[in-house]
Structure formats: structure tokens, C-alpha cells
Amino acid sequence: QEEITQLEQERGVDARFVHPTPHHVLKTSLNGQEKCFINICSNDLLNQPSCKPGRGEDGRLGQHWSLPYSLAPGRSDRDAKGKKCTVYDVVFHPDTLHIAGKNTRFMELVNSTAFQAVEEGCGVKLDKINAKTLKMQYKGVPQPAKDKALPDEIPELSQHHPTEPHYTVKYRSHVDLPQPNRPNKIIITIDLPLLRSAGDIDLNVTERSLVLESQKPAYKLDLQLSYPVDSDKGDAKFTKAKKQLTITLPVLPSSTST
């Protein structure tokens, strides 16, 4: 930190380091494939929140808040079970978090701003629907970051539809099949990084579709299948270590397809 400060001063730049003061932690998933933690912190180097009157999309008068923040680059860490995860720090002025501590809706705005900061600043996709606030103030060890305040945002406060999980579809064929271009199995692998157990899944497979749903976390996948399958002979396996559900479906011969 001292070396960087000296180098910046030699270039005529006043380098400041933001030392985050922990406040609370958000847990979610990153790109639908691994756990992610966002440390919501404070530091008085950031600008204070501000508010001005304005009109919403419906034309009604309301308050438009500006919440300046600073974003630290993501860093690798391990969760409680030793699995790889990514941690981000989003830092606000102490007044921002003071207001949030007294107003639930304002806290939603703070958390939503933090999500948007990470997504836009780091080029990633976060699962905002299934995010949880943990009973801890900071994930990892607080690390100072060079002050690089980003433009403040005023995002949408909420979404009501479930998250579509990340998935892959593969086809398996035997070379000695009468129809070499037609697979005999469809293998669908679905990433569910926030799911606790397979018992929370509602899976429905028909000849031409697969629908997966869960309430907590809120996931929904509605997938149309490229080939008709025998749903009665399918197999589903949940790998808890990877938080993946693998579904193997036998493809019906073309003579019986509809």
C-alpha cells in the first residue's frame, strides 16, 4: 500500500485506500455455477447519499436516491465446506448504511445497488432472486482497496420471477444404431448452487418437455426437448458436492414418436 501510494504521488496522483468497515454479507451464486459473497461495507471516503424529487416510470412523483459506492475486484475464497467461491466488497458512506439500518426498503435499495455494482463492474451475472443476508458482518479478512469510486446507480428494487438455472444438454448415441444421427439418450445437467437438498426439487418430465421448480431457492427451468423421450424410464441424480442435478432420458425410436 505504501509503495503504491509513493508511485502514484510521483505521478502527481493522490492515491487513497478504502479500508472497509464490515456491515453485512449477501450470499448468492455467480453465473449460476458457484457460490458468491458480497461484503457490504462502509468508509467515510465515499460520498454521502443524496436524494432529489423525480417521477417514476408510472409518472408518479417520488424520491430518487443516489448512493455512491466503491467496488473492489473479486477475490477467490472458500466457503464453510471448503468449496471455491468468489468474494466482492462494495463500500458505501456510513450514512448510507445508517439509513438502511432503520428502513427496510432503503436496505433493499442498498443491496440492489451492490448487486448492480458487481454485475456491471465485473461483467458477471448474479442470482438476485435467491440472495440471502447472512448472520455475519464480513466474509474473509478485510482488505484495503485503492479508491476507485464508480458511478452511482438507482436500480430496480425487486424482481418476482424465479431464476432460470444454468444447464447443459448433451446427446449420447451408439454407432451401431439403425439411425446414426438420432441419439438414444439425452443428458441434462443443471447447476443449482444454492440448493440444500434434492428434496426441495419438483421435477416433471413428459415426452417433449422437462420442468424443474423449487421454492427455496426460487428456481424454474422449462425446457423443450429436441427428441421425444420415455419419461417413465428416466433417471435423475443429485450430486450434493457439486450441487448439480443430472437427468438421463432415453430417446424413443422414431417409429413411436409423435
Short mmCIF file of C-alpha atoms in Angstrom, two decimals:
data_model
loop_
_atom_site.label_atom_id
_atom_site.label_comp_id
_atom_site.label_asym_id
_atom_site.label_seq_id
_atom_site.Cartn_x
_atom_site.Cartn_y
_atom_site.Cartn_z
CA GLN A 1 0.00 0.00 0.00
CA GLU A 2 2.84 2.42 0.88
CA GLU A 3 4.70 1.57 -2.34
CA ILE A 4 1.63 2.17 -4.49
CA THR A 5 0.92 5.45 -2.71
CA GLN A 6 4.50 6.62 -3.33
CA LEU A 7 4.40 5.64 -7.00
CA GLU A 8 1.11 7.45 -7.51
CA GLN A 9 2.45 10.56 -5.77
CA GLU A 10 5.46 10.55 -8.10
CA ARG A 11 2.97 10.61 -10.98
CA GLY A 12 1.15 13.51 -9.39
CA VAL A 13 -1.83 11.39 -8.35
CA ASP A 14 -3.30 11.39 -4.84
CA ALA A 15 -3.87 7.68 -4.14
CA ARG A 16 -6.34 6.86 -1.39
CA PHE A 17 -7.07 3.42 0.02
CA VAL A 18 -10.50 2.45 1.20
CA HIS A 19 -10.40 0.36 4.36
CA PRO A 20 -13.78 -1.38 4.53
CA THR A 21 -15.72 -1.38 7.79
CA PRO A 22 -17.82 -4.57 7.77
CA HIS A 23 -21.61 -4.28 7.96
CA HIS A 24 -23.38 -7.34 6.47
CA VAL A 25 -22.89 -10.12 3.92
CA LEU A 26 -25.03 -11.22 0.98
CA LYS A 27 -24.80 -14.80 -0.31
CA THR A 28 -25.84 -15.74 -3.83
CA SER A 29 -24.49 -17.55 -6.89
CA LEU A 30 -22.09 -16.35 -9.59
CA ASN A 31 -23.01 -17.05 -13.23
CA GLY A 32 -25.26 -19.82 -11.88
CA GLN A 33 -22.29 -22.10 -11.18
CA GLU A 34 -20.65 -21.29 -7.83
CA LYS A 35 -21.37 -19.52 -4.56
CA CYS A 36 -20.64 -15.84 -4.26
CA PHE A 37 -20.45 -13.49 -1.29
CA ILE A 38 -20.82 -9.70 -1.31
CA ASN A 39 -19.48 -7.82 1.69
CA ILE A 40 -21.50 -4.65 2.26
CA CYS A 41 -19.13 -2.22 3.99
CA SER A 42 -18.67 1.45 4.79
CA ASN A 43 -15.94 4.08 4.70
CA ASP A 44 -16.20 7.86 5.06
CA LEU A 45 -14.04 8.44 1.96
CA LEU A 46 -17.15 7.72 -0.10
CA ASN A 47 -19.61 10.50 -0.87
CA GLN A 48 -22.76 10.73 1.20
CA PRO A 49 -26.11 9.56 -0.18
CA SER A 50 -28.29 12.22 -1.74
CA CYS A 51 -31.93 12.49 -2.71
CA LYS A 52 -33.95 14.58 -5.15
CA PRO A 53 -37.58 14.57 -6.27
CA GLY A 54 -38.44 12.96 -9.57
CA ARG A 55 -41.03 10.98 -11.47
CA GLY A 56 -41.04 7.20 -11.82
CA GLU A 57 -41.93 5.17 -14.91
CA ASP A 58 -45.60 5.41 -13.95
CA GLY A 59 -45.38 9.21 -13.86
CA ARG A 60 -45.87 9.46 -10.11
CA LEU A 61 -43.74 11.81 -8.03
CA GLY A 62 -41.23 10.19 -5.73
CA GLN A 63 -37.69 10.31 -4.38
CA HIS A 64 -34.66 9.39 -6.48
CA TRP A 65 -31.71 8.33 -4.33
CA SER A 66 -28.08 8.49 -5.37
CA LEU A 67 -25.86 6.00 -3.49
CA PRO A 68 -22.15 6.47 -4.31
CA TYR A 69 -20.11 3.30 -3.85
CA SER A 70 -16.69 1.80 -4.42
CA LEU A 71 -16.17 -1.72 -5.76
CA ALA A 72 -13.15 -3.90 -5.01
CA PRO A 73 -12.19 -6.61 -7.55
CA GLY A 74 -13.47 -10.11 -6.79
CA ARG A 75 -11.13 -12.49 -4.99
CA SER A 76 -11.14 -16.26 -4.59
CA ASP A 77 -12.01 -17.79 -1.24
CA ARG A 78 -13.52 -20.96 0.24
CA ASP A 79 -16.98 -21.44 1.73
CA ALA A 80 -17.69 -23.25 5.01
CA LYS A 81 -17.39 -26.62 3.26
CA GLY A 82 -14.10 -25.77 1.56
CA LYS A 83 -15.58 -25.22 -1.90
CA LYS A 84 -14.26 -22.44 -4.14
CA CYS A 85 -16.23 -19.20 -4.10
CA THR A 86 -15.76 -15.54 -5.05
CA VAL A 87 -15.95 -12.58 -2.68
CA TYR A 88 -16.60 -8.93 -3.56
CA ASP A 89 -16.53 -5.79 -1.39
CA VAL A 90 -18.97 -2.97 -2.10
CA VAL A 91 -18.33 0.08 0.09
CA PHE A 92 -20.78 2.92 0.84
CA HIS A 93 -20.63 6.01 3.02
CA PRO A 94 -21.53 5.22 6.69
CA ASP A 95 -24.65 7.43 6.39
CA THR A 96 -25.98 5.12 3.66
CA LEU A 97 -25.84 2.09 5.92
CA HIS A 98 -27.11 4.08 8.90
CA ILE A 99 -30.30 4.93 6.97
CA ALA A 100 -30.56 1.34 5.71
CA GLY A 101 -30.43 0.06 9.28
CA LYS A 102 -33.63 1.96 10.06
CA ASN A 103 -35.55 1.43 6.82
CA THR A 104 -36.15 -1.97 5.23
CA ARG A 105 -36.95 -0.59 1.79
CA PHE A 106 -33.81 1.55 1.80
CA MET A 107 -31.80 -1.57 2.74
CA GLU A 108 -33.29 -3.29 -0.33
CA LEU A 109 -32.06 -0.36 -2.42
CA VAL A 110 -28.55 -0.65 -0.93
CA ASN A 111 -28.38 -4.39 -1.62
CA SER A 112 -29.78 -3.94 -5.12
CA THR A 113 -27.17 -1.24 -5.83
CA ALA A 114 -24.43 -3.59 -4.63
CA PHE A 115 -25.65 -6.34 -6.97
CA GLN A 116 -25.70 -3.98 -9.91
CA ALA A 117 -22.24 -2.67 -9.00
CA VAL A 118 -20.76 -6.19 -9.11
CA GLU A 119 -22.58 -7.21 -12.29
CA GLU A 120 -21.67 -4.09 -14.26
CA GLY A 121 -18.22 -3.57 -12.76
CA CYS A 122 -17.06 -7.19 -13.07
CA GLY A 123 -19.08 -8.44 -16.06
CA VAL A 124 -20.78 -11.27 -14.18
CA LYS A 125 -24.35 -12.46 -13.56
CA LEU A 126 -25.67 -12.78 -10.02
CA ASP A 127 -28.80 -14.51 -8.77
CA LYS A 128 -30.63 -11.61 -7.11
CA ILE A 129 -33.84 -13.57 -6.56
CA ASN A 130 -32.26 -16.16 -4.26
CA ALA A 131 -29.84 -13.90 -2.41
CA LYS A 132 -29.72 -14.19 1.38
CA THR A 133 -28.41 -11.93 4.11
CA LEU A 134 -26.11 -13.91 6.40
CA LYS A 135 -25.67 -13.58 10.16
CA MET A 136 -22.12 -12.34 9.76
CA GLN A 137 -20.53 -8.97 9.07
CA TYR A 138 -17.76 -9.96 6.67
CA LYS A 139 -16.64 -12.94 4.59
CA GLY A 140 -12.87 -13.42 4.71
CA VAL A 141 -10.35 -10.89 6.01
CA PRO A 142 -10.99 -7.16 5.33
CA GLN A 143 -8.60 -5.85 2.70
CA PRO A 144 -7.97 -2.22 1.74
CA ALA A 145 -8.54 -1.35 -1.90
CA LYS A 146 -7.42 1.61 -3.96
CA ASP A 147 -10.21 4.17 -4.10
CA LYS A 148 -11.96 3.83 -7.44
CA ALA A 149 -15.46 5.10 -6.96
CA LEU A 150 -17.88 4.03 -9.67
CA PRO A 151 -20.94 5.96 -10.91
CA ASP A 152 -23.84 5.57 -8.53
CA GLU A 153 -26.87 3.70 -9.79
CA ILE A 154 -30.55 3.66 -8.93
CA PRO A 155 -31.64 0.13 -9.89
CA GLU A 156 -35.00 -1.59 -9.87
CA LEU A 157 -35.77 -2.71 -6.35
CA SER A 158 -37.22 -6.15 -6.96
CA GLN A 159 -37.98 -8.99 -9.33
CA HIS A 160 -40.74 -11.52 -8.83
CA HIS A 161 -39.99 -14.33 -11.27
CA PRO A 162 -37.80 -17.29 -10.25
CA THR A 163 -34.25 -17.72 -11.52
CA GLU A 164 -33.60 -19.96 -14.52
CA PRO A 165 -30.63 -22.13 -13.50
CA HIS A 166 -27.61 -22.70 -15.71
CA TYR A 167 -27.81 -26.01 -17.59
CA THR A 168 -26.19 -28.05 -20.36
CA VAL A 169 -27.74 -30.60 -22.72
CA LYS A 170 -25.75 -33.48 -24.22
CA TYR A 171 -26.74 -36.31 -26.53
CA ARG A 172 -25.43 -39.86 -26.38
CA SER A 173 -25.51 -42.22 -29.35
CA HIS A 174 -24.36 -45.73 -30.25
CA VAL A 175 -22.57 -46.09 -33.57
CA ASP A 176 -24.45 -49.30 -34.37
CA LEU A 177 -27.89 -47.71 -34.14
CA PRO A 178 -30.16 -48.03 -37.21
CA GLN A 179 -30.35 -44.23 -37.27
CA PRO A 180 -26.82 -42.98 -36.55
CA ASN A 181 -27.88 -39.31 -36.40
CA ARG A 182 -30.51 -39.95 -33.74
CA PRO A 183 -29.27 -40.14 -30.12
CA ASN A 184 -30.51 -42.84 -27.80
CA LYS A 185 -30.20 -40.69 -24.64
CA ILE A 186 -30.48 -37.06 -23.63
CA ILE A 187 -28.37 -35.99 -20.63
CA ILE A 188 -29.29 -32.71 -18.94
CA THR A 189 -27.03 -31.28 -16.23
CA ILE A 190 -28.49 -28.45 -14.14
CA ASP A 191 -26.40 -26.30 -11.80
CA LEU A 192 -28.23 -25.49 -8.54
CA PRO A 193 -25.52 -23.87 -6.39
CA LEU A 194 -27.91 -22.58 -3.70
CA LEU A 195 -29.98 -25.75 -3.29
CA ARG A 196 -29.73 -27.57 0.05
CA SER A 197 -31.07 -31.00 -0.94
CA ALA A 198 -32.79 -32.85 -3.78
CA GLY A 199 -35.95 -32.96 -1.67
CA ASP A 200 -36.53 -29.27 -2.46
CA ILE A 201 -36.90 -30.01 -6.19
CA ASP A 202 -40.16 -30.62 -8.07
CA LEU A 203 -39.29 -32.34 -11.37
CA ASN A 204 -41.83 -33.13 -14.08
CA VAL A 205 -40.80 -34.83 -17.34
CA THR A 206 -43.13 -35.53 -20.26
CA GLU A 207 -42.39 -36.87 -23.71
CA ARG A 208 -41.34 -33.48 -25.05
CA SER A 209 -40.57 -31.29 -22.04
CA LEU A 210 -38.80 -31.04 -18.71
CA VAL A 211 -39.92 -28.67 -15.96
CA LEU A 212 -37.89 -28.19 -12.78
CA GLU A 213 -39.10 -25.98 -9.93
CA SER A 214 -38.12 -25.19 -6.36
CA GLN A 215 -39.49 -22.63 -3.91
CA LYS A 216 -36.44 -22.02 -1.68
CA PRO A 217 -34.32 -21.13 -3.53
CA ALA A 218 -36.67 -19.94 -6.28
CA TYR A 219 -35.55 -21.80 -9.41
CA LYS A 220 -37.55 -22.67 -12.51
CA LEU A 221 -36.42 -24.33 -15.72
CA ASP A 222 -38.93 -25.03 -18.50
CA LEU A 223 -37.08 -26.93 -21.21
CA GLN A 224 -38.47 -28.21 -24.51
CA LEU A 225 -36.76 -31.43 -25.60
CA SER A 226 -35.41 -31.92 -29.12
CA TYR A 227 -36.49 -35.58 -29.23
CA PRO A 228 -39.40 -37.46 -27.62
CA VAL A 229 -38.30 -39.37 -24.52
CA ASP A 230 -39.58 -42.21 -22.37
CA SER A 231 -40.22 -40.28 -19.15
CA ASP A 232 -41.02 -43.45 -17.18
CA LYS A 233 -37.51 -44.83 -17.71
CA GLY A 234 -35.56 -41.66 -16.97
CA ASP A 235 -33.02 -41.31 -14.19
CA ALA A 236 -32.19 -38.27 -12.03
CA LYS A 237 -29.18 -37.96 -9.72
CA PHE A 238 -28.31 -35.02 -7.48
CA THR A 239 -24.62 -34.62 -6.65
CA LYS A 240 -24.56 -32.65 -3.42
CA ALA A 241 -20.83 -31.87 -3.56
CA LYS A 242 -21.19 -30.17 -6.96
CA LYS A 243 -24.80 -29.01 -6.42
CA GLN A 244 -25.71 -30.48 -9.79
CA LEU A 245 -28.74 -32.45 -10.92
CA THR A 246 -28.05 -34.85 -13.80
CA ILE A 247 -31.09 -36.21 -15.66
CA THR A 248 -30.70 -39.04 -18.18
CA LEU A 249 -33.65 -39.62 -20.51
CA PRO A 250 -33.91 -42.45 -23.10
CA VAL A 251 -34.97 -41.23 -26.53
CA LEU A 252 -37.94 -43.02 -28.12
CA PRO A 253 -37.36 -44.66 -31.50
CA SER A 254 -38.63 -42.60 -34.44
CA SER A 255 -41.29 -45.21 -35.23
CA THR A 256 -43.04 -44.44 -31.92
CA SER A 257 -42.54 -40.70 -31.88
CA THR A 258 -45.40 -38.35 -32.41
#
